[in-house]
PDB file of C-alpha atoms in Angstrom:
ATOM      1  CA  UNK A   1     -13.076 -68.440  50.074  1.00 46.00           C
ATOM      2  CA  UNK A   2     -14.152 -65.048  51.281  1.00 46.00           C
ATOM      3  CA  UNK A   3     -11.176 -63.576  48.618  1.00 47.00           C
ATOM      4  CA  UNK A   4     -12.967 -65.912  45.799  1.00 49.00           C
ATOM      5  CA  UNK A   5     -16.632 -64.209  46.982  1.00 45.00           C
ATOM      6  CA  UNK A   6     -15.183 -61.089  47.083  1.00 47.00           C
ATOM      7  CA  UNK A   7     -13.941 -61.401  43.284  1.00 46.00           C
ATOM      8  CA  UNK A   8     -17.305 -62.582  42.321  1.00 44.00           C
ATOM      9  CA  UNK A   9     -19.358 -59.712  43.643  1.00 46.00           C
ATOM     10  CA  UNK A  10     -16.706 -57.383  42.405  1.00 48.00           C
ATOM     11  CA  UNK A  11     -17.377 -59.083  38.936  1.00 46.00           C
ATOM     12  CA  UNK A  12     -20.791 -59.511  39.039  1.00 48.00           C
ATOM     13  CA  UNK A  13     -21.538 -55.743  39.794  1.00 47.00           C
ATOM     14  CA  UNK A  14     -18.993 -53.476  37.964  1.00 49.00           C
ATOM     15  CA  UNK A  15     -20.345 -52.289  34.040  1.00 50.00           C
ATOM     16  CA  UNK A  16     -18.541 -54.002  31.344  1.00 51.00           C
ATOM     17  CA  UNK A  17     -15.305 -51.485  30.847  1.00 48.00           C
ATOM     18  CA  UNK A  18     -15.282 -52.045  27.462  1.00 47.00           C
ATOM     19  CA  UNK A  19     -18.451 -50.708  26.997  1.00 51.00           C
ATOM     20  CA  UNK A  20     -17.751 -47.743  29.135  1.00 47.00           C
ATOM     21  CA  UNK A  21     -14.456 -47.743  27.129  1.00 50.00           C
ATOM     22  CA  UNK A  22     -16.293 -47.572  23.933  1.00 52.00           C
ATOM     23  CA  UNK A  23     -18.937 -44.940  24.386  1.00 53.00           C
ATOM     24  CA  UNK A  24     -15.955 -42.580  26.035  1.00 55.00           C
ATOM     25  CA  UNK A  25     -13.689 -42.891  22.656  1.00 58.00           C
ATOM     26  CA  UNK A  26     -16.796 -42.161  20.525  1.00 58.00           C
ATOM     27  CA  UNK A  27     -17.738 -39.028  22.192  1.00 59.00           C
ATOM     28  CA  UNK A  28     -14.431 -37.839  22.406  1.00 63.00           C
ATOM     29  CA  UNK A  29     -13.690 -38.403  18.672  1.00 59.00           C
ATOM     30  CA  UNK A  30     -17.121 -36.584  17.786  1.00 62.00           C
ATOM     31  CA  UNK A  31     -15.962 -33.652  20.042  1.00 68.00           C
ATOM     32  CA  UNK A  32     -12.421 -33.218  18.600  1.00 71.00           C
ATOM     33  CA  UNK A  33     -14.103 -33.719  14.904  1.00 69.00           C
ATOM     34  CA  UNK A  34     -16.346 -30.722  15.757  1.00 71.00           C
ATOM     35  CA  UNK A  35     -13.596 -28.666  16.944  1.00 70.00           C
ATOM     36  CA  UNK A  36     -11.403 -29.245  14.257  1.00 75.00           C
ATOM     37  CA  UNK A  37     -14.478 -28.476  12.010  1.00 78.00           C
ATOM     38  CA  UNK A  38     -15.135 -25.573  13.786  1.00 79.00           C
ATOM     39  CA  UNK A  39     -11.376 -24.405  13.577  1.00 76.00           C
ATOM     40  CA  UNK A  40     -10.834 -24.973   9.770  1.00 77.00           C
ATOM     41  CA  UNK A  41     -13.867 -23.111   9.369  1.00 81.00           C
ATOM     42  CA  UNK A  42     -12.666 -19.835  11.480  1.00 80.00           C
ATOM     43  CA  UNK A  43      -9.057 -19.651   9.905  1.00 74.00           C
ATOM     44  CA  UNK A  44     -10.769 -19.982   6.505  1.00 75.00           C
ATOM     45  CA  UNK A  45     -12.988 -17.098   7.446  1.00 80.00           C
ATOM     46  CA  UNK A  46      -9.442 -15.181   8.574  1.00 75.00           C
ATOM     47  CA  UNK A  47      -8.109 -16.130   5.108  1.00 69.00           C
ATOM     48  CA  UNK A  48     -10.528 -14.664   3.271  1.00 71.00           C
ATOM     49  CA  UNK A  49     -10.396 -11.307   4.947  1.00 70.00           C
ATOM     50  CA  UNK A  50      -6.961 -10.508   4.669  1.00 65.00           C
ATOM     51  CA  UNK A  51      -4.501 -11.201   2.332  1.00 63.00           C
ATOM     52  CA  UNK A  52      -1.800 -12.279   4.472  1.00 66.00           C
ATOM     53  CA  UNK A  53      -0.270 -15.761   4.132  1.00 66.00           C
ATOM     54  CA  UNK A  54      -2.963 -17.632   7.017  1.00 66.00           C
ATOM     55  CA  UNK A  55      -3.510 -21.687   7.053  1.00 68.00           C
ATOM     56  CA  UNK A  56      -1.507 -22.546   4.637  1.00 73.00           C
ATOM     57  CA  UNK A  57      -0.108 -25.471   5.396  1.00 73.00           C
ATOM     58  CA  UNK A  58       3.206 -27.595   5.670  1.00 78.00           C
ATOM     59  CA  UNK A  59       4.714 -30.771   4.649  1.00 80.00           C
ATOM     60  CA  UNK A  60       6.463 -32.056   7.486  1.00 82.00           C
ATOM     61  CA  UNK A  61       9.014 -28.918   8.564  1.00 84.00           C
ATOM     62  CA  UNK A  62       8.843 -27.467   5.185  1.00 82.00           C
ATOM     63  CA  UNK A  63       6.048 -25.078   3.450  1.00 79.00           C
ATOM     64  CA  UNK A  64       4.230 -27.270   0.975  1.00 80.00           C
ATOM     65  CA  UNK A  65       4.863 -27.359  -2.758  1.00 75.00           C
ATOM     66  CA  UNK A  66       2.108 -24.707  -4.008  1.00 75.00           C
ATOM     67  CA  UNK A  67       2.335 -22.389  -1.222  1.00 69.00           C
ATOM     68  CA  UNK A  68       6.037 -22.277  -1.865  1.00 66.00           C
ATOM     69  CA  UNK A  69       5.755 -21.993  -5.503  1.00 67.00           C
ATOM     70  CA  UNK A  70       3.319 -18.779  -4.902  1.00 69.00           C
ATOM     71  CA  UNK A  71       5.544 -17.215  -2.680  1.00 64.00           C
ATOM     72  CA  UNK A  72       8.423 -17.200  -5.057  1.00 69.00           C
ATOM     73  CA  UNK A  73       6.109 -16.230  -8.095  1.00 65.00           C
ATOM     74  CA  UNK A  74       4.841 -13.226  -5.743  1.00 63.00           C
ATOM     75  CA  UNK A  75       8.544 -12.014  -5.050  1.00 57.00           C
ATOM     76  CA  UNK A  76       9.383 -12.138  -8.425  1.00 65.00           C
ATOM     77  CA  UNK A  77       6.476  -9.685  -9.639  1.00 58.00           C
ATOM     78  CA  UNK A  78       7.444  -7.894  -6.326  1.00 60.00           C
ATOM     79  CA  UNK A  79      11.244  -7.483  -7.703  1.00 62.00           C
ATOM     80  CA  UNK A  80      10.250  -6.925 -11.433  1.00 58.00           C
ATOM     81  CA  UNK A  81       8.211  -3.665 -10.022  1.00 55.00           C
ATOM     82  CA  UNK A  82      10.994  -2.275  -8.540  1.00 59.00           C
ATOM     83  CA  UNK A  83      13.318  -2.923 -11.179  1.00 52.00           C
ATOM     84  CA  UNK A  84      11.133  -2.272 -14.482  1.00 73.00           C
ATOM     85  CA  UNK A  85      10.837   0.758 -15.835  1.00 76.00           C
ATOM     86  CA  UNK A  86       7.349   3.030 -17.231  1.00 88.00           C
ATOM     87  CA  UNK A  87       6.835   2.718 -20.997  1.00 90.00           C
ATOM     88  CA  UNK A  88       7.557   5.585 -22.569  1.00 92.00           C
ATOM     89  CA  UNK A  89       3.839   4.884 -24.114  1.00 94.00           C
ATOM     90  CA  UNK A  90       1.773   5.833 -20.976  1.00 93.00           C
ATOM     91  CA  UNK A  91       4.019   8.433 -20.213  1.00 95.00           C
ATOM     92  CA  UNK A  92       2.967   9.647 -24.015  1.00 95.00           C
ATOM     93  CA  UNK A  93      -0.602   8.763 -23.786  1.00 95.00           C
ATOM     94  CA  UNK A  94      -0.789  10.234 -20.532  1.00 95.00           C
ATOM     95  CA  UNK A  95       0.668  13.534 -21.251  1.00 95.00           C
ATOM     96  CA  UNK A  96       2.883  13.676 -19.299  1.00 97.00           C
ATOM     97  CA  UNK A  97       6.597  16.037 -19.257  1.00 98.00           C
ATOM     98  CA  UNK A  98       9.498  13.227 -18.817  1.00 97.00           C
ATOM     99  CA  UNK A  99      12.001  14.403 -16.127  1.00 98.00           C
ATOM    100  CA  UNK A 100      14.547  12.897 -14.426  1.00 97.00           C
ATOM    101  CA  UNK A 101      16.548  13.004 -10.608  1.00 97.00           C
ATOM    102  CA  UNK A 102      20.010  12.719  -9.907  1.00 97.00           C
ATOM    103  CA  UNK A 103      19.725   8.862 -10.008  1.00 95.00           C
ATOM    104  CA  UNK A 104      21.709   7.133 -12.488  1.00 93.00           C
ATOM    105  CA  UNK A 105      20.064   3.880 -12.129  1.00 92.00           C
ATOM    106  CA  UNK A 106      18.025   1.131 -10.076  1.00 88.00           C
ATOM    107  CA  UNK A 107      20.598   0.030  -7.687  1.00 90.00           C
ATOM    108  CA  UNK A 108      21.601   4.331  -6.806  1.00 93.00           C
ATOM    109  CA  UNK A 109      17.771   4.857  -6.726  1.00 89.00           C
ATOM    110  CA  UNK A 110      17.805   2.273  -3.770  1.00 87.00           C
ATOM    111  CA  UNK A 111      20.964   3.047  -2.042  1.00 93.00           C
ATOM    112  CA  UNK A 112      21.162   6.930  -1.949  1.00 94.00           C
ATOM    113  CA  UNK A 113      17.389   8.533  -1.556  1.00 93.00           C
ATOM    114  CA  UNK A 114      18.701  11.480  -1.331  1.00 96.00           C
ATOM    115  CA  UNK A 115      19.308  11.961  -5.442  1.00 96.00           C
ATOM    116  CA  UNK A 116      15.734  11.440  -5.758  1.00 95.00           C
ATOM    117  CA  UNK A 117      15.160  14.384  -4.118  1.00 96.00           C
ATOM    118  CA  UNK A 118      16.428  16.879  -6.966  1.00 97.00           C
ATOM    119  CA  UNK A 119      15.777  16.950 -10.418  1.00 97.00           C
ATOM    120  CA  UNK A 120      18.701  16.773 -12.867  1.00 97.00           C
ATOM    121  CA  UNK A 121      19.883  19.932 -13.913  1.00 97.00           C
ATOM    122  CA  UNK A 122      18.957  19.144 -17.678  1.00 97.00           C
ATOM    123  CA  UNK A 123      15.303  18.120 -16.164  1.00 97.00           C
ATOM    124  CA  UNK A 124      15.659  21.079 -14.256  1.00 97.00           C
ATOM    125  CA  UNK A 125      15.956  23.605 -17.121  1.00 97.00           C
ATOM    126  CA  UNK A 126      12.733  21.440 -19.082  1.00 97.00           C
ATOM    127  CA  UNK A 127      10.850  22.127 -15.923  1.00 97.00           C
ATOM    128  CA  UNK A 128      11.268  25.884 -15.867  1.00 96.00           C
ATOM    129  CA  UNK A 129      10.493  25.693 -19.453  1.00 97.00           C
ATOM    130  CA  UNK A 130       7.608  23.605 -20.519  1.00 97.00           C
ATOM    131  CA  UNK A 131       5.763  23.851 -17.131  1.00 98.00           C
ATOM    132  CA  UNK A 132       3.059  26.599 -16.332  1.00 97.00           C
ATOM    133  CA  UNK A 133       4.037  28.687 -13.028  1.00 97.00           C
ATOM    134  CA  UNK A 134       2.097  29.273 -10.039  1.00 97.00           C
ATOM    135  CA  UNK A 135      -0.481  26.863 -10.677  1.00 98.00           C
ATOM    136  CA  UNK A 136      -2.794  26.329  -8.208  1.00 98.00           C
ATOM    137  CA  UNK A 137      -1.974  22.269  -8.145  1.00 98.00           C
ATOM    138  CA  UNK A 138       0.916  21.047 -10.009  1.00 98.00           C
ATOM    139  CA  UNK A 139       0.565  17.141 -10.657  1.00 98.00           C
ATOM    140  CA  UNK A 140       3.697  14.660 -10.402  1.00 98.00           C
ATOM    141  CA  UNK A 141       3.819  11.669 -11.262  1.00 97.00           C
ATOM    142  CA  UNK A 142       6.700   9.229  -9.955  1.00 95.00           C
ATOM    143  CA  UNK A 143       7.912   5.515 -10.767  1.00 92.00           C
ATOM    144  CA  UNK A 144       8.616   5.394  -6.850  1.00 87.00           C
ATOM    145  CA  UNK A 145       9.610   1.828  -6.252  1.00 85.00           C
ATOM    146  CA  UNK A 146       6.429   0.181  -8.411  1.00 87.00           C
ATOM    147  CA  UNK A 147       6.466   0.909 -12.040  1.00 89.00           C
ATOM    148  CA  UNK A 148       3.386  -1.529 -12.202  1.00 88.00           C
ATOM    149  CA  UNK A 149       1.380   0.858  -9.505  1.00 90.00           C
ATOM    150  CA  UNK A 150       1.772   3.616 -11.926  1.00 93.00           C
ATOM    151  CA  UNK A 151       0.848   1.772 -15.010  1.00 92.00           C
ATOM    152  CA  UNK A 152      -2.094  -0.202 -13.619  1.00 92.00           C
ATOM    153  CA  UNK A 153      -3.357   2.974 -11.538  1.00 95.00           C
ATOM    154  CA  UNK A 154      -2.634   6.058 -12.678  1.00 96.00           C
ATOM    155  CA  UNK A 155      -4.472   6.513 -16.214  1.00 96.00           C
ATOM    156  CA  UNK A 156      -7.853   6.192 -14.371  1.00 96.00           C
ATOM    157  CA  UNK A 157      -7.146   8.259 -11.235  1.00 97.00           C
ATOM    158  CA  UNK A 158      -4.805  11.436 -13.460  1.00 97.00           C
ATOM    159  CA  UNK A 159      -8.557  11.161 -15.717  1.00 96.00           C
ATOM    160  CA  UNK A 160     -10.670  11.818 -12.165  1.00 97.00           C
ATOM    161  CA  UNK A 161      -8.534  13.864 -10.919  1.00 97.00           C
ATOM    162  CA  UNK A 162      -8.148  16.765 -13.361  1.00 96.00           C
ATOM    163  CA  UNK A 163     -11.308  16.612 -14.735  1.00 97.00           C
ATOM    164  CA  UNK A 164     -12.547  17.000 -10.357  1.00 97.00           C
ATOM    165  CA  UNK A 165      -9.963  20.041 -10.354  1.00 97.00           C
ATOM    166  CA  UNK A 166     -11.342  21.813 -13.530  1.00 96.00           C
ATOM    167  CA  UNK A 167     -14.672  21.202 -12.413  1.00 97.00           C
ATOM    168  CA  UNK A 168     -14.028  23.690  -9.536  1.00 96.00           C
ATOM    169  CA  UNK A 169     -11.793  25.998 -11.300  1.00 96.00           C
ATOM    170  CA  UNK A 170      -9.048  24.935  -9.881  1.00 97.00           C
ATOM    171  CA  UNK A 171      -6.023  26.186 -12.056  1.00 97.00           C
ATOM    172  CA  UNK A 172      -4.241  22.598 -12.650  1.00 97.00           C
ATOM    173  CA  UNK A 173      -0.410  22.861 -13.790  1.00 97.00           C
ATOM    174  CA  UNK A 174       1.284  20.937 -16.662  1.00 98.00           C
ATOM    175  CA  UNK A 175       1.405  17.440 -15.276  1.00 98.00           C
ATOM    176  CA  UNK A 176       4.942  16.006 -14.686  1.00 98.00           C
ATOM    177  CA  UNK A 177       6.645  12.332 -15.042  1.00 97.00           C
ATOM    178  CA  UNK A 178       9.797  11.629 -12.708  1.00 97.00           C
ATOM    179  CA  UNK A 179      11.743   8.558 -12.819  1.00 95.00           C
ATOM    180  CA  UNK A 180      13.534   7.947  -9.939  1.00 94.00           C
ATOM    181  CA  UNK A 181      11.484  10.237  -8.174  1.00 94.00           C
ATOM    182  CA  UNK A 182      11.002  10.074  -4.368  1.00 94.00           C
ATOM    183  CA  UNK A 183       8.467  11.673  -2.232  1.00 95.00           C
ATOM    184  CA  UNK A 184      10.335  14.901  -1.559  1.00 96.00           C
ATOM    185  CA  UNK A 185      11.076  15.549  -5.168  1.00 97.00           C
ATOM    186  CA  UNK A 186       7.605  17.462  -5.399  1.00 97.00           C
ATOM    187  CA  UNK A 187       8.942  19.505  -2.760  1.00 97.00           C
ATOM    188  CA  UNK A 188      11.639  20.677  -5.065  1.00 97.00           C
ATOM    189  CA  UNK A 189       9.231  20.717  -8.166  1.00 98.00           C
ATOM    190  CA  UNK A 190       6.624  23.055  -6.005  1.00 97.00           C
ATOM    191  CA  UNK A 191       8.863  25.482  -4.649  1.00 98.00           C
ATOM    192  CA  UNK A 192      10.569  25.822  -8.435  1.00 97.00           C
ATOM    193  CA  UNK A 193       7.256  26.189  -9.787  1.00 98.00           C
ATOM    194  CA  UNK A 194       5.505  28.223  -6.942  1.00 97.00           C
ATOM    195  CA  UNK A 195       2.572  26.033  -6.890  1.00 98.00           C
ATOM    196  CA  UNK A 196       0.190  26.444  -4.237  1.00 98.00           C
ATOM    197  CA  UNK A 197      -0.414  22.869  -3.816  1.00 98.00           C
ATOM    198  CA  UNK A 198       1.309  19.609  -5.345  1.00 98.00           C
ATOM    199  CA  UNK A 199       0.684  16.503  -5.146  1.00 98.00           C
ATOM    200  CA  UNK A 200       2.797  13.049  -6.304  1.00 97.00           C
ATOM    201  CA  UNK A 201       1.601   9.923  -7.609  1.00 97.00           C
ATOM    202  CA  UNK A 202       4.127   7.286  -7.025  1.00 95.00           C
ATOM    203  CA  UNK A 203       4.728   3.794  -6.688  1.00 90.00           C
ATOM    204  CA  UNK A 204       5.174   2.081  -3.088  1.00 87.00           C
ATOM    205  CA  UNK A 205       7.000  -1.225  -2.255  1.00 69.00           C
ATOM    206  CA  UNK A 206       5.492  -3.717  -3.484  1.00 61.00           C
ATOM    207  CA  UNK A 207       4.499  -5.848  -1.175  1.00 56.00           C
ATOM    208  CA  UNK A 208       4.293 -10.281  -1.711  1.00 50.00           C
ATOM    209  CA  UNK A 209       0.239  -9.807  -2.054  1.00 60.00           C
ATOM    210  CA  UNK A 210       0.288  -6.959  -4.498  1.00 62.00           C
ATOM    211  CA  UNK A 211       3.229  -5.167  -6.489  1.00 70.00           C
ATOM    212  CA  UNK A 212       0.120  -2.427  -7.698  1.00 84.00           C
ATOM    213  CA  UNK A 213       0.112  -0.245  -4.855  1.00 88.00           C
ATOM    214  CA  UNK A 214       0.177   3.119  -5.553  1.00 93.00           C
ATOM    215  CA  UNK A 215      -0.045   6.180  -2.990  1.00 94.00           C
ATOM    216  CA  UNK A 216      -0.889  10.246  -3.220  1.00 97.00           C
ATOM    217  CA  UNK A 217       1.179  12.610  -1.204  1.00 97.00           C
ATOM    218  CA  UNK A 218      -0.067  16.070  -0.883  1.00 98.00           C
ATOM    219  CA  UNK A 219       1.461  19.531   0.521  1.00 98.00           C
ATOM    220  CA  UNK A 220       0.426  22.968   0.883  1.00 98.00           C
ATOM    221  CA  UNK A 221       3.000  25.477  -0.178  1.00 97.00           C
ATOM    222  CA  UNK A 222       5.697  23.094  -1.552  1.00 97.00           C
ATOM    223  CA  UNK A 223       9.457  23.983  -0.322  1.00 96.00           C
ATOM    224  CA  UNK A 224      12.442  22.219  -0.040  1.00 96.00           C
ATOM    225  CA  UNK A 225      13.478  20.829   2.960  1.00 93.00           C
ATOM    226  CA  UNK A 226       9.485  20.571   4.326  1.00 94.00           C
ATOM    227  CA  UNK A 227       9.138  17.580   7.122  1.00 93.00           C
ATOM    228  CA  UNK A 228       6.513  14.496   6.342  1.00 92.00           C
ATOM    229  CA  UNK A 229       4.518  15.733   9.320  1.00 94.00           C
ATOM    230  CA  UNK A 230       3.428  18.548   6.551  1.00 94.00           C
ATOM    231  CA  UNK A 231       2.095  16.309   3.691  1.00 96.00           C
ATOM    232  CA  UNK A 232      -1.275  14.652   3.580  1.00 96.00           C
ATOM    233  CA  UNK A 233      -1.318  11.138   2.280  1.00 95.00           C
ATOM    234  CA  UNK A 234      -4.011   8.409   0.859  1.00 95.00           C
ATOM    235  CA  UNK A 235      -2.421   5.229   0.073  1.00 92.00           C
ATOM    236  CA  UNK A 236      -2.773   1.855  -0.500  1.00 91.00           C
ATOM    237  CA  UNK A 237      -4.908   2.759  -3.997  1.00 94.00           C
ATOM    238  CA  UNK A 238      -5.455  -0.274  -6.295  1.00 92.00           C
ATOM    239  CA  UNK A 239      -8.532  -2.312  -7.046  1.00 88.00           C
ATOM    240  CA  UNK A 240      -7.680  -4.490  -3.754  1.00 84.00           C
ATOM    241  CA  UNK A 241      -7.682  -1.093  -1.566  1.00 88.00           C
ATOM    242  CA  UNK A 242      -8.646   2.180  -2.671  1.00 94.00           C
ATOM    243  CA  UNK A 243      -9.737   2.043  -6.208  1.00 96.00           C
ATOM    244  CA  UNK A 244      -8.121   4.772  -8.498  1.00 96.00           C
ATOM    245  CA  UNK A 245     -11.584   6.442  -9.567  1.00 96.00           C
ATOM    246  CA  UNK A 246     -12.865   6.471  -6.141  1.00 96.00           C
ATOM    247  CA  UNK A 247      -8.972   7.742  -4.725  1.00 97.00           C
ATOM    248  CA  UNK A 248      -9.385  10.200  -7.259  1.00 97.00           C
ATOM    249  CA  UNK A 249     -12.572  11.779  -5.585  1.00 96.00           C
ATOM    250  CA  UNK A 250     -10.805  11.851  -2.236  1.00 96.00           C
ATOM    251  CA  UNK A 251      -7.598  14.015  -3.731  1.00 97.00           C
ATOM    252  CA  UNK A 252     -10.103  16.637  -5.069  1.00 97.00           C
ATOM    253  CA  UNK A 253     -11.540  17.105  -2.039  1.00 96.00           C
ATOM    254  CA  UNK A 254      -8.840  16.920   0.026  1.00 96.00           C
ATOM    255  CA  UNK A 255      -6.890  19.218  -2.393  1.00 97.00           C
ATOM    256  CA  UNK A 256     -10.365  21.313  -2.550  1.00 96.00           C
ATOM    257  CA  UNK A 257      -9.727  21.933   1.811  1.00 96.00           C
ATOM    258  CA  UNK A 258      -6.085  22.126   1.161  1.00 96.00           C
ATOM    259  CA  UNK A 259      -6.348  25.257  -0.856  1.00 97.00           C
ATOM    260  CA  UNK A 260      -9.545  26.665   1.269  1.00 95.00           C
ATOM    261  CA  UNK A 261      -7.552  26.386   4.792  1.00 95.00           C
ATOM    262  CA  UNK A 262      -4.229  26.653   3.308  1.00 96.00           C
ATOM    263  CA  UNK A 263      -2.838  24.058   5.317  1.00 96.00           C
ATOM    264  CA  UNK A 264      -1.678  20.108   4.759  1.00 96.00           C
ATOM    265  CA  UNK A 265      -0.212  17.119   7.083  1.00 95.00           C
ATOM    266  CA  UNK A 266      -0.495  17.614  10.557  1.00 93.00           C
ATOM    267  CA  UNK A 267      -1.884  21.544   9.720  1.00 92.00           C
ATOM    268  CA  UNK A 268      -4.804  20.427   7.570  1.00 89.00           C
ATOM    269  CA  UNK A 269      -6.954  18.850  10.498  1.00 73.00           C
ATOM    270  CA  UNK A 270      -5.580  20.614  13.458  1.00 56.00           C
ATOM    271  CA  UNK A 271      -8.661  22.445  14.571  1.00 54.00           C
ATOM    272  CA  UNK A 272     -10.764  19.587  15.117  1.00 53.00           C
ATOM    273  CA  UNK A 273      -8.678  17.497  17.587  1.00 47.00           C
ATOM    274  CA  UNK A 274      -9.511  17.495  20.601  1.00 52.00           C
ATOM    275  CA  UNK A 275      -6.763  17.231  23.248  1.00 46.00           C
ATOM    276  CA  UNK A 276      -7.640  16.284  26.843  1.00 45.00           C
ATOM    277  CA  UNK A 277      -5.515  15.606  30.155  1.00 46.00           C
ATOM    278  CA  UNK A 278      -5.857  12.606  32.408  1.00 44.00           C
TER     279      UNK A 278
END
């Protein structure tokens, strides 16, 4: 009997579980529904500050069907940049000299950077030429490894960036086009030319966000051979980045110090570091 009373009281003065049961599960379910609120909201506010691939979803193991289909329609514009060429047409309009490097083609372009170094010798000879000497900035212009950066980017920048030189009589030199160029080729250009300063517009990798990126690479007293540390750079121009007019600005004052302090690269700004010891 006293294990029957026992059960009773036990009964009789213990909450209904379901009811405790209940009211748990709801709170809990609002809580995780905030939180996942809460977390959509954050990686869509990480989304839309970078253009990396965030939040995108899956199906199961596998991307799903649009961000897949992107991705492949982003390589493709990234591969036709690399392996399209510059209409002859801006290089016209732009008035431009056509040269050429020792690359015979795409595929030599990518595998041996070295013949994109040095102009051919027939481009050589044109360059000696047609091309003013000892200018105080010779302009080059290079395919790089995005035709589409040059097209998309360079008429509006070349237009802000001579008419910034001339506006502080700075003696310009006959702007050049090189296909197949790499960086180094103005190296080779300057030192043929005895420019003071040169600077290249070419084409970076494209990337699977943007196949439009274009960069500026400047040096003081252009010579073969010269390291990287020696060249000043501004890069990622485009209307995602650095627009052209407003990258255009930047070169003519950078150029503008270049020429005052007759320095570039790792020279340019070495005055006004300031090294300390721990």
């Amino acid at each position: 009997m006293a294990s029957d009373s026992n059960r009773t009281h036990d009964a009789d003065s213990t909450d209904d579980p379901t009811d405790v049961t209940d009211s748990g599960d709801e709170q809990d379910g609002a809580s995780t529904a905030d939180h996942d609120e809460q977390d959509d909201q954050l990686r869509r506010r990480i989304a839309d500050r970078t253009p990396t691939r965030l939040g995108v979803g899956r199906a199961g193991p596998r991307p799903t069907t649009d961000s897949l289909l992107e991705f492949r329609a982003d390589h493709g514009v990234a591969r036709d940049a690399v392996h399209s060429r510059v209409d002859d047409a801006t290089i016209d309009d732009l008035g431009l000299v056509p040269l050429r490097t020792r690359v015979a083609d795409t595929d030599q372009y990518l595998a041996r950077p070295d013949l994109g170094r040095e102009l051919a010798d027939e481009s050589l000879e044109r360059l000696r030429d047609e091309c003013e000497h000892a200018p105080d900035v010779q302009i080059v212009v290079s395919d790089g490894l995005s035709s589409t950066a040059v097209e998309t980017n360079v008429p509006e920048l070349l237009a802000v960036l001579r008419d910034g030189l001339e506006a502080r009589d700075v003696d310009v030199g006959t702007p050049v086009f090189v296909e197949f160029g790499r960086v180094d080729a103005m190296d080779a250009i300057g030192e043929e030319l005895e420019a003071d300063c040169c600077v290249t517009l070419i084409g970076e990798r494209p990337g699977l966000r943007t196949a439009e990126s274009l960069s500026a690479y400047l040096v003081y007293g252009p010579e073969r051979g010269l390291p990287t540390a020696k060249k000043s750079v501004v890069s990622n121009i485009h209307d995602g980045g650095v627009p052209p007019v407003e990258a255009g600005a930047e070169l003519v004052d950078l150029l503008a110090e270049m020429l005052e302090r007759e320095a570039s690269g790792i020279d340019l700004r070495e005055d006004d570091r300031e090294f300390t010891a721990e």
